[in-house]
Protein backbone atom coordinates (compact mmCIF):
# COMPACT_ATOMS: atom_id res chain seq x y z
CA UNK A 1 0.00 0.00 0.00
CA UNK A 2 1.16 3.52 -0.76
CA UNK A 3 2.56 5.44 2.18
CA UNK A 4 3.39 9.05 2.94
CA UNK A 5 6.47 10.17 1.03
CA UNK A 6 8.86 12.80 2.32
CA UNK A 7 11.83 14.35 0.61
CA UNK A 8 14.61 14.77 1.16
CA UNK A 9 15.28 12.16 3.81
CA UNK A 10 18.35 13.97 5.08
CA UNK A 11 19.33 17.61 4.79
CA UNK A 12 22.31 19.53 6.07
CA UNK A 13 22.15 23.32 6.10
CA UNK A 14 24.14 26.12 7.64
CA UNK A 15 22.81 28.73 10.03
CA UNK A 16 20.74 31.46 8.37
CA UNK A 17 20.13 29.34 5.27
CA UNK A 18 16.70 28.25 4.06
CA UNK A 19 15.28 24.77 3.61
CA UNK A 20 12.22 23.32 1.91
CA UNK A 21 10.78 19.98 2.96
CA UNK A 22 8.25 18.18 0.79
CA UNK A 23 5.47 15.80 1.69
CA UNK A 24 3.29 13.65 -0.54
CA UNK A 25 0.30 12.24 1.35
CA UNK A 26 -1.30 8.86 0.90
CA UNK A 27 -3.57 8.94 -2.19
CA UNK A 28 -7.07 10.23 -1.37
CA UNK A 29 -5.90 11.75 1.92
CA UNK A 30 -6.81 15.41 2.00
CA UNK A 31 -5.27 16.40 5.33
CA UNK A 32 -1.59 16.92 6.01
CA UNK A 33 0.13 17.55 9.33
CA UNK A 34 3.69 18.66 10.05
CA UNK A 35 5.59 17.76 13.22
CA UNK A 36 9.01 18.52 14.63
CA UNK A 37 10.76 15.99 16.86
CA UNK A 38 13.92 17.08 18.62
CA UNK A 39 16.44 14.50 19.90
CA UNK A 40 14.92 12.42 22.69
CA UNK A 41 11.67 14.39 22.58
CA UNK A 42 8.09 13.68 21.59
CA UNK A 43 6.80 15.09 18.29
CA UNK A 44 5.51 18.65 18.44
CA UNK A 45 2.64 19.61 16.17
CA UNK A 46 3.53 22.47 13.86
CA UNK A 47 0.71 23.02 11.39
CA UNK A 48 -1.99 21.21 9.44
CA UNK A 49 -3.88 21.62 6.19
CA UNK A 50 -7.25 20.36 5.05
CA UNK A 51 -8.30 20.64 1.43
CA UNK A 52 -5.44 23.06 0.70
CA UNK A 53 -6.40 25.43 3.50
CA UNK A 54 -4.55 25.82 6.76
CA UNK A 55 -6.72 24.14 9.35
CA UNK A 56 -4.73 24.49 12.53
CA UNK A 57 -1.52 25.91 13.86
CA UNK A 58 0.66 24.60 16.63
CA UNK A 59 4.11 25.65 17.74
CA UNK A 60 5.37 26.69 14.32
CA UNK A 61 7.95 29.51 14.45
CA UNK A 62 7.28 32.63 12.40
CA UNK A 63 10.39 31.79 10.33
CA UNK A 64 8.58 28.73 9.02
CA UNK A 65 5.71 28.66 6.56
CA UNK A 66 3.86 25.88 4.84
CA UNK A 67 1.25 25.32 2.21
CA UNK A 68 -0.72 22.53 0.58
CA UNK A 69 -0.98 22.47 -3.17
CA UNK A 70 -3.75 21.46 -5.56
CA UNK A 71 -2.40 17.90 -5.78
CA UNK A 72 -2.48 17.78 -1.94
CA UNK A 73 1.25 17.64 -1.52
CA UNK A 74 2.63 20.01 1.06
CA UNK A 75 5.85 21.95 1.54
CA UNK A 76 7.37 23.28 4.73
CA UNK A 77 9.60 26.29 4.14
CA UNK A 78 12.11 27.16 6.81
CA UNK A 79 14.12 30.37 6.71
CA UNK A 80 16.91 31.88 8.81
CA UNK A 81 17.74 28.44 10.13
CA UNK A 82 19.06 28.15 13.66
CA UNK A 83 21.02 25.37 15.35
CA UNK A 84 17.91 24.56 17.39
CA UNK A 85 16.00 23.73 14.23
CA UNK A 86 18.00 20.51 13.92
CA UNK A 87 15.38 17.81 14.30
CA UNK A 88 13.40 15.10 12.61
CA UNK A 89 10.50 16.61 10.66
CA UNK A 90 7.55 14.37 10.08
CA UNK A 91 4.67 14.79 7.74
CA UNK A 92 1.50 12.80 8.36
CA UNK A 93 -1.68 12.43 6.37
CA UNK A 94 -5.24 11.39 7.01
CA UNK A 95 -8.73 11.74 5.67
CA UNK A 96 -10.37 14.95 6.80
CA UNK A 97 -13.67 13.14 7.06
CA UNK A 98 -14.49 10.71 8.46
CA UNK A 99 -11.83 11.40 11.05
CA UNK A 100 -9.64 8.44 11.72
CA UNK A 101 -6.19 7.05 11.36
CA UNK A 102 -3.20 9.27 10.72
CA UNK A 103 -0.13 7.87 9.01
CA UNK A 104 3.35 9.29 9.23
CA UNK A 105 6.01 9.58 6.58
CA UNK A 106 9.57 8.41 7.20
CA UNK A 107 10.68 11.89 8.23
CA UNK A 108 13.32 14.35 7.07
CA UNK A 109 16.33 14.65 9.32
CA UNK A 110 17.49 18.25 9.23
CA UNK A 111 20.89 19.13 10.60
CA UNK A 112 21.82 22.80 10.94
CA UNK A 113 25.53 23.50 11.37
CA UNK B 1 -1.85 20.84 32.06
CA UNK B 2 -0.48 17.91 30.10
CA UNK B 3 -2.88 16.73 27.45
CA UNK B 4 -1.35 13.26 27.22
CA UNK B 5 0.40 11.58 30.13
CA UNK B 6 2.53 8.48 29.83
CA UNK B 7 3.83 7.68 33.29
CA UNK B 8 6.17 4.83 32.34
CA UNK B 9 9.42 6.15 30.85
CA UNK B 10 10.71 2.60 30.46
CA UNK B 11 9.24 -0.88 30.55
CA UNK B 12 10.66 -4.38 30.30
CA UNK B 13 8.76 -7.46 29.25
CA UNK B 14 9.71 -11.06 28.70
CA UNK B 15 9.36 -12.37 25.17
CA UNK B 16 5.92 -13.98 24.56
CA UNK B 17 4.41 -12.19 27.57
CA UNK B 18 1.76 -9.47 27.36
CA UNK B 19 2.50 -5.89 28.37
CA UNK B 20 0.33 -2.84 29.04
CA UNK B 21 1.53 0.66 28.30
CA UNK B 22 -0.37 3.35 30.16
CA UNK B 23 -1.82 6.52 28.70
CA UNK B 24 -4.18 9.05 30.22
CA UNK B 25 -5.52 12.09 28.44
CA UNK B 26 -7.14 15.37 29.27
CA UNK B 27 -9.78 17.00 27.10
CA UNK B 28 -13.18 18.59 27.49
CA UNK B 29 -14.04 18.14 23.82
CA UNK B 30 -16.68 15.50 23.15
CA UNK B 31 -15.08 14.45 19.88
CA UNK B 32 -11.50 13.27 19.86
CA UNK B 33 -9.30 10.47 18.64
CA UNK B 34 -6.63 8.48 20.42
CA UNK B 35 -3.61 6.97 18.69
CA UNK B 36 -0.66 4.77 19.48
CA UNK B 37 2.55 4.91 17.49
CA UNK B 38 5.72 2.85 17.61
CA UNK B 39 9.05 4.50 16.94
CA UNK B 40 11.99 2.09 16.59
CA UNK B 41 15.57 3.28 16.81
CA UNK B 42 15.55 3.84 13.05
CA UNK B 43 13.26 6.81 13.67
CA UNK B 44 10.15 6.16 11.62
CA UNK B 45 6.77 6.63 13.28
CA UNK B 46 4.61 3.57 12.77
CA UNK B 47 0.85 3.80 13.27
CA UNK B 48 -0.44 0.97 15.49
CA UNK B 49 -4.02 1.59 16.52
CA UNK B 50 -6.76 4.23 16.64
CA UNK B 51 -9.79 4.75 18.90
CA UNK B 52 -12.45 7.37 18.29
CA UNK B 53 -14.19 8.91 21.26
CA UNK B 54 -17.58 7.69 20.04
CA UNK B 55 -16.42 4.15 19.30
CA UNK B 56 -18.31 1.75 21.52
CA UNK B 57 -15.86 -1.10 21.29
CA UNK B 58 -12.18 -1.19 22.11
CA UNK B 59 -9.98 -1.09 19.02
CA UNK B 60 -7.90 -4.13 18.15
CA UNK B 61 -5.26 -4.63 15.47
CA UNK B 62 -3.58 -8.01 15.52
CA UNK B 63 -1.51 -8.26 18.71
CA UNK B 64 -2.40 -4.70 19.69
CA UNK B 65 -5.50 -3.70 21.58
CA UNK B 66 -6.51 -0.41 23.10
CA UNK B 67 -8.16 -0.54 26.51
CA UNK B 68 -10.38 2.55 26.24
CA UNK B 69 -11.92 3.69 29.52
CA UNK B 70 -13.67 6.93 28.68
CA UNK B 71 -14.82 7.86 32.18
CA UNK B 72 -11.29 7.46 33.49
CA UNK B 73 -9.81 9.13 30.39
CA UNK B 74 -7.38 6.33 29.83
CA UNK B 75 -6.30 4.63 26.62
CA UNK B 76 -3.82 1.93 27.52
CA UNK B 77 -2.11 -0.12 24.82
CA UNK B 78 -1.93 -3.86 25.35
CA UNK B 79 0.61 -5.83 23.34
CA UNK B 80 0.06 -9.55 23.52
CA UNK B 81 2.73 -12.20 22.93
CA UNK B 82 5.63 -9.71 22.87
CA UNK B 83 8.31 -10.18 20.24
CA UNK B 84 11.91 -8.96 20.20
CA UNK B 85 10.97 -6.64 17.35
CA UNK B 86 8.52 -4.85 19.64
CA UNK B 87 11.43 -3.15 21.41
CA UNK B 88 10.93 0.53 20.60
CA UNK B 89 9.58 3.82 21.89
CA UNK B 90 5.79 3.95 22.05
CA UNK B 91 3.88 7.21 21.86
CA UNK B 92 0.26 7.84 22.81
CA UNK B 93 -1.35 10.76 20.99
CA UNK B 94 -4.66 12.57 20.93
CA UNK B 95 -6.44 14.59 18.27
CA UNK B 96 -9.02 17.10 19.52
CA UNK B 97 -11.71 17.63 16.91
CA UNK B 98 -12.96 21.20 16.74
CA UNK B 99 -14.87 23.17 14.11
CA UNK B 100 -11.84 25.45 13.76
CA UNK B 101 -9.46 22.56 13.18
CA UNK B 102 -7.78 19.66 14.87
CA UNK B 103 -5.02 19.88 17.45
CA UNK B 104 -2.65 17.01 17.98
CA UNK B 105 -0.82 16.19 21.20
CA UNK B 106 1.77 13.52 21.94
CA UNK B 107 2.83 12.01 25.22
CA UNK B 108 6.47 11.78 26.23
CA UNK B 109 6.65 8.15 25.25
CA UNK B 110 7.44 4.81 26.86
CA UNK B 111 10.56 2.90 25.93
CA UNK B 112 9.75 -0.81 25.75
CA UNK B 113 12.46 -3.44 25.88
CA UNK B 114 11.57 -7.06 25.16
CA UNK B 115 13.89 -9.51 26.89
CA UNK B 116 14.59 -12.90 25.27
CSV table of N, CA and C in Angstrom, one decimal, chain B residues 53-112:
chain,number,residue,atom,x,y,z
B,53,UNK,N,-13.5,8.7,20.0
B,53,UNK,CA,-14.2,8.9,21.3
B,53,UNK,C,-15.6,8.3,21.3
B,54,UNK,N,-16.2,8.2,20.1
B,54,UNK,CA,-17.6,7.7,20.0
B,54,UNK,C,-17.6,6.2,19.8
B,55,UNK,N,-16.4,5.6,19.6
B,55,UNK,CA,-16.4,4.2,19.3
B,55,UNK,C,-16.8,3.4,20.6
B,56,UNK,N,-17.8,2.5,20.4
B,56,UNK,CA,-18.3,1.7,21.5
B,56,UNK,C,-17.4,0.6,21.9
B,57,UNK,N,-16.7,0.1,21.0
B,57,UNK,CA,-15.9,-1.1,21.3
B,57,UNK,C,-14.4,-0.7,21.3
B,58,UNK,N,-13.6,-1.4,22.1
B,58,UNK,CA,-12.2,-1.2,22.1
B,58,UNK,C,-11.6,-1.6,20.8
B,59,UNK,N,-10.6,-0.8,20.3
B,59,UNK,CA,-10.0,-1.1,19.0
B,59,UNK,C,-9.0,-2.2,19.2
B,60,UNK,N,-8.9,-3.1,18.2
B,60,UNK,CA,-7.9,-4.1,18.2
B,60,UNK,C,-7.3,-4.2,16.8
B,61,UNK,N,-6.0,-4.5,16.7
B,61,UNK,CA,-5.3,-4.6,15.5
B,61,UNK,C,-4.2,-5.7,15.7
B,62,UNK,N,-4.5,-6.9,15.3
B,62,UNK,CA,-3.6,-8.0,15.5
B,62,UNK,C,-3.2,-8.2,17.0
B,63,UNK,N,-1.9,-8.1,17.3
B,63,UNK,CA,-1.5,-8.3,18.7
B,63,UNK,C,-1.7,-7.0,19.6
B,64,UNK,N,-2.2,-5.9,18.9
B,64,UNK,CA,-2.4,-4.7,19.7
B,64,UNK,C,-3.9,-4.5,20.0
B,65,UNK,N,-4.1,-4.1,21.2
B,65,UNK,CA,-5.5,-3.7,21.6
B,65,UNK,C,-5.4,-2.5,22.4
B,66,UNK,N,-6.5,-1.7,22.3
B,66,UNK,CA,-6.5,-0.4,23.1
B,66,UNK,C,-7.6,-0.6,24.2
B,67,UNK,N,-7.2,-0.4,25.4
B,67,UNK,CA,-8.2,-0.5,26.5
B,67,UNK,C,-8.7,0.9,26.8
B,68,UNK,N,-9.8,1.2,26.2
B,68,UNK,CA,-10.4,2.6,26.2
B,68,UNK,C,-11.4,2.6,27.4
B,69,UNK,N,-11.0,3.5,28.4
B,69,UNK,CA,-11.9,3.7,29.5
B,69,UNK,C,-12.2,5.2,29.6
B,70,UNK,N,-13.3,5.5,28.9
B,70,UNK,CA,-13.7,6.9,28.7
B,70,UNK,C,-13.9,7.7,30.0
B,71,UNK,N,-14.5,7.1,30.9
B,71,UNK,CA,-14.8,7.9,32.2
B,71,UNK,C,-13.5,8.2,32.9
B,72,UNK,N,-12.6,7.3,32.8
B,72,UNK,CA,-11.3,7.5,33.5
B,72,UNK,C,-10.3,8.2,32.6
B,73,UNK,N,-10.7,8.5,31.4
B,73,UNK,CA,-9.8,9.1,30.4
B,73,UNK,C,-8.5,8.4,30.3
B,74,UNK,N,-8.6,7.1,30.1
B,74,UNK,CA,-7.4,6.3,29.8
B,74,UNK,C,-7.5,5.5,28.5
B,75,UNK,N,-6.4,5.3,27.9
B,75,UNK,CA,-6.3,4.6,26.6
B,75,UNK,C,-5.0,3.8,26.6
B,76,UNK,N,-5.0,2.8,27.4
B,76,UNK,CA,-3.8,1.9,27.5
B,76,UNK,C,-3.7,1.0,26.3
B,77,UNK,N,-2.4,0.8,25.9
B,77,UNK,CA,-2.1,-0.1,24.8
B,77,UNK,C,-1.7,-1.5,25.4
B,78,UNK,N,-2.3,-2.5,24.9
B,78,UNK,CA,-1.9,-3.9,25.4
B,78,UNK,C,-1.3,-4.6,24.2
B,79,UNK,N,-0.1,-5.0,24.4
B,79,UNK,CA,0.6,-5.8,23.3
B,79,UNK,C,0.7,-7.3,23.9
B,80,UNK,N,0.1,-8.1,23.1
B,80,UNK,CA,0.1,-9.5,23.5
B,80,UNK,C,1.2,-10.3,22.9
B,81,UNK,N,1.7,-11.3,23.5
B,81,UNK,CA,2.7,-12.2,22.9
B,81,UNK,C,3.9,-11.4,22.4
B,82,UNK,N,4.6,-10.6,23.3
B,82,UNK,CA,5.6,-9.7,22.9
B,82,UNK,C,6.7,-10.4,22.1
B,83,UNK,N,7.2,-9.7,21.1
B,83,UNK,CA,8.3,-10.2,20.2
B,83,UNK,C,9.5,-9.2,20.4
B,84,UNK,N,10.7,-9.8,20.1
B,84,UNK,CA,11.9,-9.0,20.2
B,84,UNK,C,11.8,-7.7,19.4
B,85,UNK,N,11.1,-7.8,18.2
B,85,UNK,CA,11.0,-6.6,17.3
B,85,UNK,C,10.0,-5.6,17.9
B,86,UNK,N,9.4,-5.9,19.0
B,86,UNK,CA,8.5,-4.8,19.6
B,86,UNK,C,9.3,-3.8,20.4
B,87,UNK,N,10.6,-4.1,20.7
B,87,UNK,CA,11.4,-3.1,21.4
B,87,UNK,C,11.5,-1.8,20.6
B,88,UNK,N,11.0,-0.8,21.3
B,88,UNK,CA,10.9,0.5,20.6
B,88,UNK,C,10.4,1.5,21.6
B,89,UNK,N,10.3,2.8,21.1
B,89,UNK,CA,9.6,3.8,21.9
B,89,UNK,C,8.1,3.8,21.4
B,90,UNK,N,7.2,3.9,22.4
B,90,UNK,CA,5.8,4.0,22.0
B,90,UNK,C,5.2,5.3,22.5
B,91,UNK,N,4.5,5.9,21.6
B,91,UNK,CA,3.9,7.2,21.9
B,91,UNK,C,2.4,7.1,21.8
B,92,UNK,N,1.7,7.7,22.8
B,92,UNK,CA,0.3,7.8,22.8
B,92,UNK,C,0.0,9.3,22.3
B,93,UNK,N,-1.1,9.4,21.5
B,93,UNK,CA,-1.4,10.8,21.0
B,93,UNK,C,-2.9,11.0,21.0
B,94,UNK,N,-3.2,12.2,21.0
B,94,UNK,CA,-4.7,12.6,20.9
B,94,UNK,C,-4.9,13.7,19.9
B,95,UNK,N,-6.0,13.5,19.2
B,95,UNK,CA,-6.4,14.6,18.3
B,95,UNK,C,-7.7,15.2,18.8
B,96,UNK,N,-7.8,16.4,19.1
B,96,UNK,CA,-9.0,17.1,19.5
B,96,UNK,C,-9.7,17.6,18.3
B,97,UNK,N,-11.0,17.3,18.1
B,97,UNK,CA,-11.7,17.6,16.9
B,97,UNK,C,-12.6,18.9,17.2
B,98,UNK,N,-12.2,20.0,16.5
B,98,UNK,CA,-13.0,21.2,16.7
B,98,UNK,C,-13.4,21.8,15.4
B,99,UNK,N,-14.4,22.6,15.4
B,99,UNK,CA,-14.9,23.2,14.1
B,99,UNK,C,-13.8,24.0,13.5
B,100,UNK,N,-12.9,24.6,14.3
B,100,UNK,CA,-11.8,25.5,13.8
B,100,UNK,C,-10.6,24.7,13.3
B,101,UNK,N,-10.6,23.4,13.6
B,101,UNK,CA,-9.5,22.6,13.2
B,101,UNK,C,-9.1,21.5,14.3
B,102,UNK,N,-8.2,20.7,13.9
B,102,UNK,CA,-7.8,19.7,14.9
B,102,UNK,C,-6.4,19.9,15.5
B,103,UNK,N,-6.3,19.8,16.8
B,103,UNK,CA,-5.0,19.9,17.5
B,103,UNK,C,-4.5,18.5,17.8
B,104,UNK,N,-3.3,18.3,17.7
B,104,UNK,CA,-2.7,17.0,18.0
B,104,UNK,C,-1.7,17.2,19.1
B,105,UNK,N,-1.7,16.2,20.1
B,105,UNK,CA,-0.8,16.2,21.2
B,105,UNK,C,-0.2,14.8,21.4
B,106,UNK,N,1.1,14.8,21.7
B,106,UNK,CA,1.8,13.5,21.9
B,106,UNK,C,2.2,13.4,23.4
B,107,UNK,N,2.2,12.2,23.9
B,107,UNK,CA,2.8,12.0,25.2
B,107,UNK,C,4.3,11.9,25.1
B,108,UNK,N,5.0,11.8,26.2
B,108,UNK,CA,6.5,11.8,26.2
B,108,UNK,C,7.1,10.4,25.9
B,109,UNK,N,6.2,9.4,25.7
B,109,UNK,CA,6.7,8.1,25.3
B,109,UNK,C,7.0,7.2,26.3
B,110,UNK,N,7.0,5.9,26.0
B,110,UNK,CA,7.4,4.8,26.9
B,110,UNK,C,8.4,4.0,26.1
B,111,UNK,N,9.6,3.7,26.6
B,111,UNK,CA,10.6,2.9,25.9
B,111,UNK,C,10.4,1.5,26.4
B,112,UNK,N,10.0,0.6,25.4
B,112,UNK,CA,9.7,-0.8,25.7
B,112,UNK,C,10.9,-1.7,25.3
